[in-house]
Short mmCIF file of C-alpha atoms and ligand atoms in Angstrom, two decimals:
data_model
loop_
_atom_site.label_atom_id
_atom_site.label_comp_id
_atom_site.label_asym_id
_atom_site.label_seq_id
_atom_site.Cartn_x
_atom_site.Cartn_y
_atom_site.Cartn_z
CA UNK A 1 -12.49 154.58 10.33
CA UNK A 2 -11.30 157.80 9.51
CA UNK A 3 -12.19 159.73 12.27
CA UNK A 4 -12.90 163.20 10.09
CA UNK A 5 -15.79 160.91 8.27
CA UNK A 6 -17.75 159.88 11.40
CA UNK A 7 -17.73 162.69 12.52
CA UNK A 8 -19.37 164.37 9.14
CA UNK A 9 -21.39 161.60 9.10
CA UNK A 10 -22.84 162.36 13.10
CA UNK A 11 -23.28 166.55 11.73
CA UNK A 12 -24.56 165.18 8.09
CA UNK A 13 -27.57 162.99 10.48
CA UNK A 14 -28.30 165.47 12.63
CA UNK A 15 -28.29 168.62 10.68
CA UNK A 16 -30.39 167.11 7.67
CA UNK A 17 -33.06 165.61 9.59
CA UNK A 18 -33.24 168.31 12.12
CA UNK A 19 -34.41 170.11 8.63
CA UNK A 20 -36.72 167.90 7.04
CA UNK A 21 -38.77 166.69 10.14
CA UNK A 22 -39.32 170.39 8.89
CA UNK A 23 -38.74 169.87 5.40
CA UNK A 24 -41.10 166.72 5.25
CA UNK A 25 -44.28 166.94 7.86
CA UNK A 26 -45.77 168.81 5.14
CA UNK A 27 -47.35 165.87 3.57
CA UNK A 28 -48.99 165.47 7.31
CA UNK A 29 -50.38 168.47 7.40
CA UNK A 30 -53.74 167.05 9.50
CA UNK A 31 -52.89 163.86 10.40
CA UNK A 32 -51.97 165.47 13.93
CA UNK A 33 -51.68 162.15 15.70
CA UNK A 34 -48.99 161.35 17.96
CA UNK A 35 -46.83 158.59 17.13
CA UNK A 36 -45.56 155.47 19.14
CA UNK A 37 -42.37 155.31 20.88
CA UNK A 38 -40.87 152.59 18.50
CA UNK A 39 -39.39 149.49 20.55
CA UNK A 40 -35.64 149.20 18.19
CA UNK A 41 -32.63 151.78 18.23
CA UNK A 42 -29.70 151.75 16.03
CA UNK A 43 -27.27 149.57 18.21
CA UNK A 44 -23.48 149.31 16.78
CA UNK A 45 -21.82 144.96 17.20
CA UNK A 46 -23.60 141.58 15.98
CA UNK A 47 -27.26 141.54 16.19
CA UNK A 48 -28.57 138.41 18.02
CA UNK A 49 -29.28 135.81 15.57
CA UNK A 50 -24.94 135.91 14.75
CA UNK A 51 -23.61 136.20 17.78
CA UNK A 52 -25.78 133.29 18.94
CA UNK A 53 -23.25 132.30 15.71
CA UNK A 54 -20.71 133.45 17.97
CA UNK A 55 -19.55 135.61 15.07
CA UNK A 56 -16.56 138.04 16.27
CA UNK A 57 -16.01 141.41 14.10
CA UNK A 58 -13.60 143.09 12.73
CA UNK A 59 -13.59 146.23 13.98
CA UNK A 60 -11.41 148.68 16.29
CA UNK A 61 -12.50 149.51 19.46
CA UNK A 62 -12.67 152.94 17.18
CA UNK A 63 -14.66 152.36 15.26
CA UNK A 64 -16.41 151.32 17.91
CA UNK A 65 -17.37 154.04 19.66
CA UNK A 66 -17.42 156.04 16.30
CA UNK A 67 -19.89 154.39 14.96
CA UNK A 68 -21.83 154.57 18.34
CA UNK A 69 -22.23 158.48 18.09
CA UNK A 70 -23.73 157.83 14.88
CA UNK A 71 -26.05 155.36 16.01
CA UNK A 72 -27.03 158.21 19.27
CA UNK A 73 -28.06 160.69 16.54
CA UNK A 74 -29.76 158.24 13.78
CA UNK A 75 -31.81 157.56 17.14
CA UNK A 76 -32.94 161.45 17.70
CA UNK A 77 -33.90 161.00 14.40
CA UNK A 78 -35.72 158.25 13.26
CA UNK A 79 -38.67 155.91 15.60
CA UNK A 80 -37.39 152.28 14.75
CA UNK A 81 -39.87 149.79 15.55
CA UNK A 82 -37.06 147.14 15.49
CA UNK A 83 -32.94 146.86 16.67
CA UNK A 84 -30.98 148.18 13.68
CA UNK A 85 -27.16 147.32 14.07
CA UNK A 86 -24.42 149.06 12.79
CA UNK A 87 -20.52 147.47 11.95
CA UNK A 88 -17.48 147.17 10.49
CA UNK A 89 -15.82 144.02 10.05
CA UNK A 90 -14.15 142.45 6.91
CA UNK A 91 -16.07 140.16 4.54
CA UNK A 92 -13.43 139.54 2.22
CA UNK A 93 -15.40 141.61 -0.21
CA UNK A 94 -14.60 145.44 -1.26
CA UNK A 95 -18.90 146.43 -0.42
CA UNK A 96 -21.30 146.87 1.90
CA UNK A 97 -24.37 145.49 3.01
CA UNK A 98 -27.62 145.81 4.54
CA UNK A 99 -28.64 142.25 5.64
CA UNK A 100 -32.64 142.10 6.05
CA UNK A 101 -33.00 138.64 7.94
CA UNK A 102 -30.00 139.95 10.62
CA UNK A 103 -31.07 144.03 10.73
CA UNK A 104 -26.87 144.19 9.85
CA UNK A 105 -25.91 147.17 8.46
CA UNK A 106 -22.17 146.24 7.43
CA UNK A 107 -19.50 148.10 6.29
CA UNK A 108 -16.58 146.37 5.13
CA UNK A 109 -13.13 147.55 5.79
CA UNK A 110 -12.52 146.06 2.19
CA UNK A 111 -14.36 148.63 1.30
CA UNK A 112 -12.42 151.21 2.79
CA UNK A 113 -9.51 150.06 1.51
CA UNK A 114 -10.46 149.71 -2.27
CA UNK A 115 -11.28 153.59 -1.96
CA UNK A 116 -7.96 154.89 -0.93
CA UNK A 117 -6.26 152.37 -3.43
CA UNK A 118 -8.71 154.26 -6.80
CA UNK A 119 -8.79 157.76 -5.48
CA UNK A 120 -4.74 157.48 -4.68
CA UNK A 121 -5.21 157.81 -8.76
CA UNK A 122 -7.23 160.27 -9.22
CA UNK A 123 -5.56 163.03 -6.56
CA UNK A 124 -2.40 163.87 -6.77
CA UNK A 125 -3.20 165.89 -3.66
CA UNK A 126 -2.97 163.34 -0.62
CA UNK A 127 -5.72 165.36 1.81
CA UNK A 128 -8.13 165.54 -0.95
CA UNK A 129 -7.55 161.89 -1.70
CA UNK A 130 -8.84 161.11 1.89
CA UNK A 131 -11.75 163.52 2.02
CA UNK A 132 -12.84 161.32 -0.69
CA UNK A 133 -12.49 158.68 0.57
CA UNK A 134 -14.40 159.56 3.61
CA UNK A 135 -16.74 161.88 1.32
CA UNK A 136 -17.72 157.21 -0.12
CA UNK A 137 -18.34 155.99 2.93
CA UNK A 138 -19.75 157.55 3.99
CA UNK A 139 -22.33 158.02 0.86
CA UNK A 140 -22.33 154.19 0.77
CA UNK A 141 -23.43 154.33 4.24
CA UNK A 142 -26.70 156.33 3.40
CA UNK A 143 -27.15 153.91 0.59
CA UNK A 144 -26.83 150.79 3.40
CA UNK A 145 -29.40 152.63 5.59
CA UNK A 146 -32.02 153.76 2.63
CA UNK A 147 -32.30 149.88 2.59
CA UNK A 148 -32.35 149.54 6.17
CA UNK A 149 -35.20 151.81 6.13
CA UNK A 150 -37.23 150.15 3.44
CA UNK A 151 -36.84 147.01 4.79
CA UNK A 152 -37.88 148.56 8.63
CA UNK A 153 -40.23 150.51 6.99
CA UNK A 154 -42.06 148.38 4.45
CA UNK A 155 -41.64 151.04 2.75
CA UNK A 156 -43.21 150.47 -0.64
CA UNK A 157 -40.69 151.16 -3.84
CA UNK A 158 -41.53 152.23 -7.84
CA UNK A 159 -38.89 151.25 -9.35
CA UNK A 160 -35.22 150.03 -9.00
CA UNK A 161 -34.78 150.25 -4.91
CA UNK A 162 -30.29 150.46 -6.20
CA UNK A 163 -31.76 153.56 -7.91
CA UNK A 164 -34.39 154.79 -4.84
CA UNK A 165 -31.42 154.43 -1.76
CA UNK A 166 -29.09 156.13 -3.94
CA UNK A 167 -31.55 159.05 -4.46
CA UNK A 168 -31.67 158.61 -0.51
CA UNK A 169 -28.28 159.32 0.28
CA UNK A 170 -27.97 162.24 -2.11
CA UNK A 171 -30.67 164.00 -0.37
CA UNK A 172 -28.78 163.38 2.68
CA UNK A 173 -25.65 164.02 2.11
CA UNK A 174 -26.77 167.15 -0.14
CA UNK A 175 -27.80 169.58 3.26
CA UNK A 176 -26.83 172.26 1.17
CA UNK A 177 -23.89 172.85 2.20
CA UNK A 178 -20.42 173.43 -0.12
CA UNK A 179 -19.28 170.89 1.30
CA UNK A 180 -22.33 168.14 0.95
CA UNK A 181 -22.32 169.27 -2.30
CA UNK A 182 -18.75 167.71 -2.19
CA UNK A 183 -18.97 165.19 -0.78
CA UNK A 184 -22.30 163.99 -3.00
CA UNK A 185 -20.09 164.96 -5.80
CA UNK A 186 -16.49 162.19 -4.08
CA UNK A 187 -19.63 159.77 -3.64
CA UNK A 188 -20.55 160.09 -7.37
CA UNK A 189 -17.17 159.78 -8.62
CA UNK A 190 -15.86 156.35 -6.70
CA UNK A 191 -18.67 155.09 -9.36
CA UNK A 192 -17.54 156.47 -12.50
CA UNK A 193 -14.28 155.75 -11.27
CA UNK A 194 -15.45 152.03 -11.09
CA UNK A 195 -13.96 149.91 -14.22
CA UNK A 196 -16.32 147.91 -15.44
CA UNK A 197 -13.96 146.61 -17.85
CA UNK A 198 -16.44 144.63 -21.18
CA UNK A 199 -19.12 145.01 -20.61
CA UNK A 200 -21.12 141.66 -20.49
CA UNK A 201 -24.64 140.73 -20.07
CA UNK A 202 -24.12 141.02 -16.15
CA UNK A 203 -23.70 144.39 -16.12
CA UNK A 204 -27.37 144.55 -17.79
CA UNK A 205 -28.94 142.02 -15.87
CA UNK A 206 -27.39 143.30 -12.30
CA UNK A 207 -29.91 145.56 -10.07
CA UNK A 208 -27.33 147.86 -9.72
CA UNK A 209 -27.98 150.15 -12.26
CA UNK A 210 -24.38 151.33 -13.92
CA UNK A 211 -21.37 152.89 -12.41
CA UNK A 212 -21.72 155.70 -14.72
CA UNK A 213 -25.25 156.18 -14.80
CA UNK A 214 -25.39 156.11 -11.49
CA UNK A 215 -22.29 158.97 -11.35
CA UNK A 216 -25.30 161.18 -13.74
CA UNK A 217 -28.55 159.64 -11.56
CA UNK A 218 -26.40 161.26 -8.88
CA UNK A 219 -24.86 164.53 -9.96
CA UNK A 220 -27.99 165.77 -12.21
CA UNK A 221 -29.85 164.94 -7.93
CA UNK A 222 -27.64 167.40 -7.30
CA UNK A 223 -27.74 170.15 -10.05
CA UNK A 224 -31.26 169.45 -9.92
CA UNK A 225 -31.13 170.21 -5.36
CA UNK A 226 -30.03 174.05 -6.72
CA UNK A 227 -29.18 175.15 -10.49
CA UNK A 228 -27.64 178.12 -9.57
CA UNK A 229 -25.30 177.11 -6.87
CA UNK A 230 -24.10 173.83 -8.78
CA UNK A 231 -23.88 175.79 -13.04
CA UNK A 232 -20.21 174.99 -13.00
CA UNK A 233 -21.65 171.33 -13.27
CA UNK A 234 -23.22 171.89 -16.47
CA UNK A 235 -20.90 174.30 -17.92
CA UNK A 236 -17.76 172.19 -16.89
CA UNK A 237 -19.75 169.78 -18.84
CA UNK A 238 -19.16 166.98 -15.90
CA UNK A 239 -23.58 166.96 -16.75
CA UNK A 240 -24.96 167.27 -20.45
CA UNK A 241 -27.38 169.84 -21.09
CA UNK A 242 -30.06 168.06 -22.15
CA UNK A 243 -30.67 166.07 -18.78
CA UNK A 244 -29.66 169.11 -17.58
CA UNK A 245 -32.89 170.53 -17.26
CA UNK A 246 -34.52 167.73 -16.09
CA UNK A 247 -32.67 167.82 -12.54
CA UNK A 248 -34.84 169.96 -10.63
CA UNK A 249 -37.45 167.85 -10.84
CA UNK A 250 -36.36 164.69 -10.82
CA UNK A 251 -34.77 166.43 -7.46
CA UNK A 252 -38.55 167.64 -6.00
CA UNK A 253 -39.79 164.76 -7.01
CA UNK A 254 -36.82 162.69 -4.81
CA UNK A 255 -37.39 164.59 -2.01
CA UNK A 256 -41.27 164.73 -2.08
CA UNK A 257 -41.70 161.18 -2.12
CA UNK A 258 -38.75 160.35 0.27
CA UNK A 259 -40.22 162.96 2.56
CA UNK A 260 -43.42 161.19 2.21
CA UNK A 261 -42.38 158.33 2.73
CA UNK A 262 -40.14 158.97 5.65
CA UNK A 263 -42.11 161.38 8.09
CA UNK A 264 -44.11 158.49 9.40
CA UNK A 265 -40.90 157.07 11.36
CA UNK A 266 -39.21 160.92 12.89
CA UNK A 267 -39.58 161.71 15.48
CA UNK A 268 -40.62 165.36 16.37
ZN1 ZN B 301 -27.14 148.62 -1.86
#
């Protein structure tokens, strides 16, 4: 795993949730009972259930160390009722998973290789391509974290969970900095550049929205967070005006909803 990705991930996780604690405390005014400490932690490695099956991860010592730093930071933020395991592994497909039966988030090495190939075609500049790979990997990690949080806290979701966790990832990665905005853009781009071929029915019954829909939904939230700063998304016709006008309220709803859902579970 690229060390840049993980150091950004750590910085973002902490910064975002420290800010979030302030913002997210708002819906809880009047409900200031002390929060019980959680029994669980974010841990790196294989869950006990899969340890029993002698599962061995294809994870380098460097990846393990980097993910441990991420876990440490997440542990400063979330009150977990049970352990959640983070790992990298060869999965046999370019994907990432949260498995509710084992409470594991698994980032697949094939996904990172896929991003490397896809962005090498998209960007001539190697550094830009490498950044896009990191950004997209980070976006996917927070997407999977969203699935984990929904499961662990038994959060209600109306609408499609896949869209909801894309929202959460956007809210976390778009931390108000220029770098955060660029990361969200690259994360969104990874969905837009996926060749979905000729669409058959499976594209419409799949639990995920189409790649280009995910792109526009994410870009809409980014624009909606700060229309002045991100006005070029509309000026450059990345985001059509007809959608853009709804985006500030879409952003506010997403932030309010995730804030209300997560605030009881944040340490502060
Ligand atoms: Zn998902």
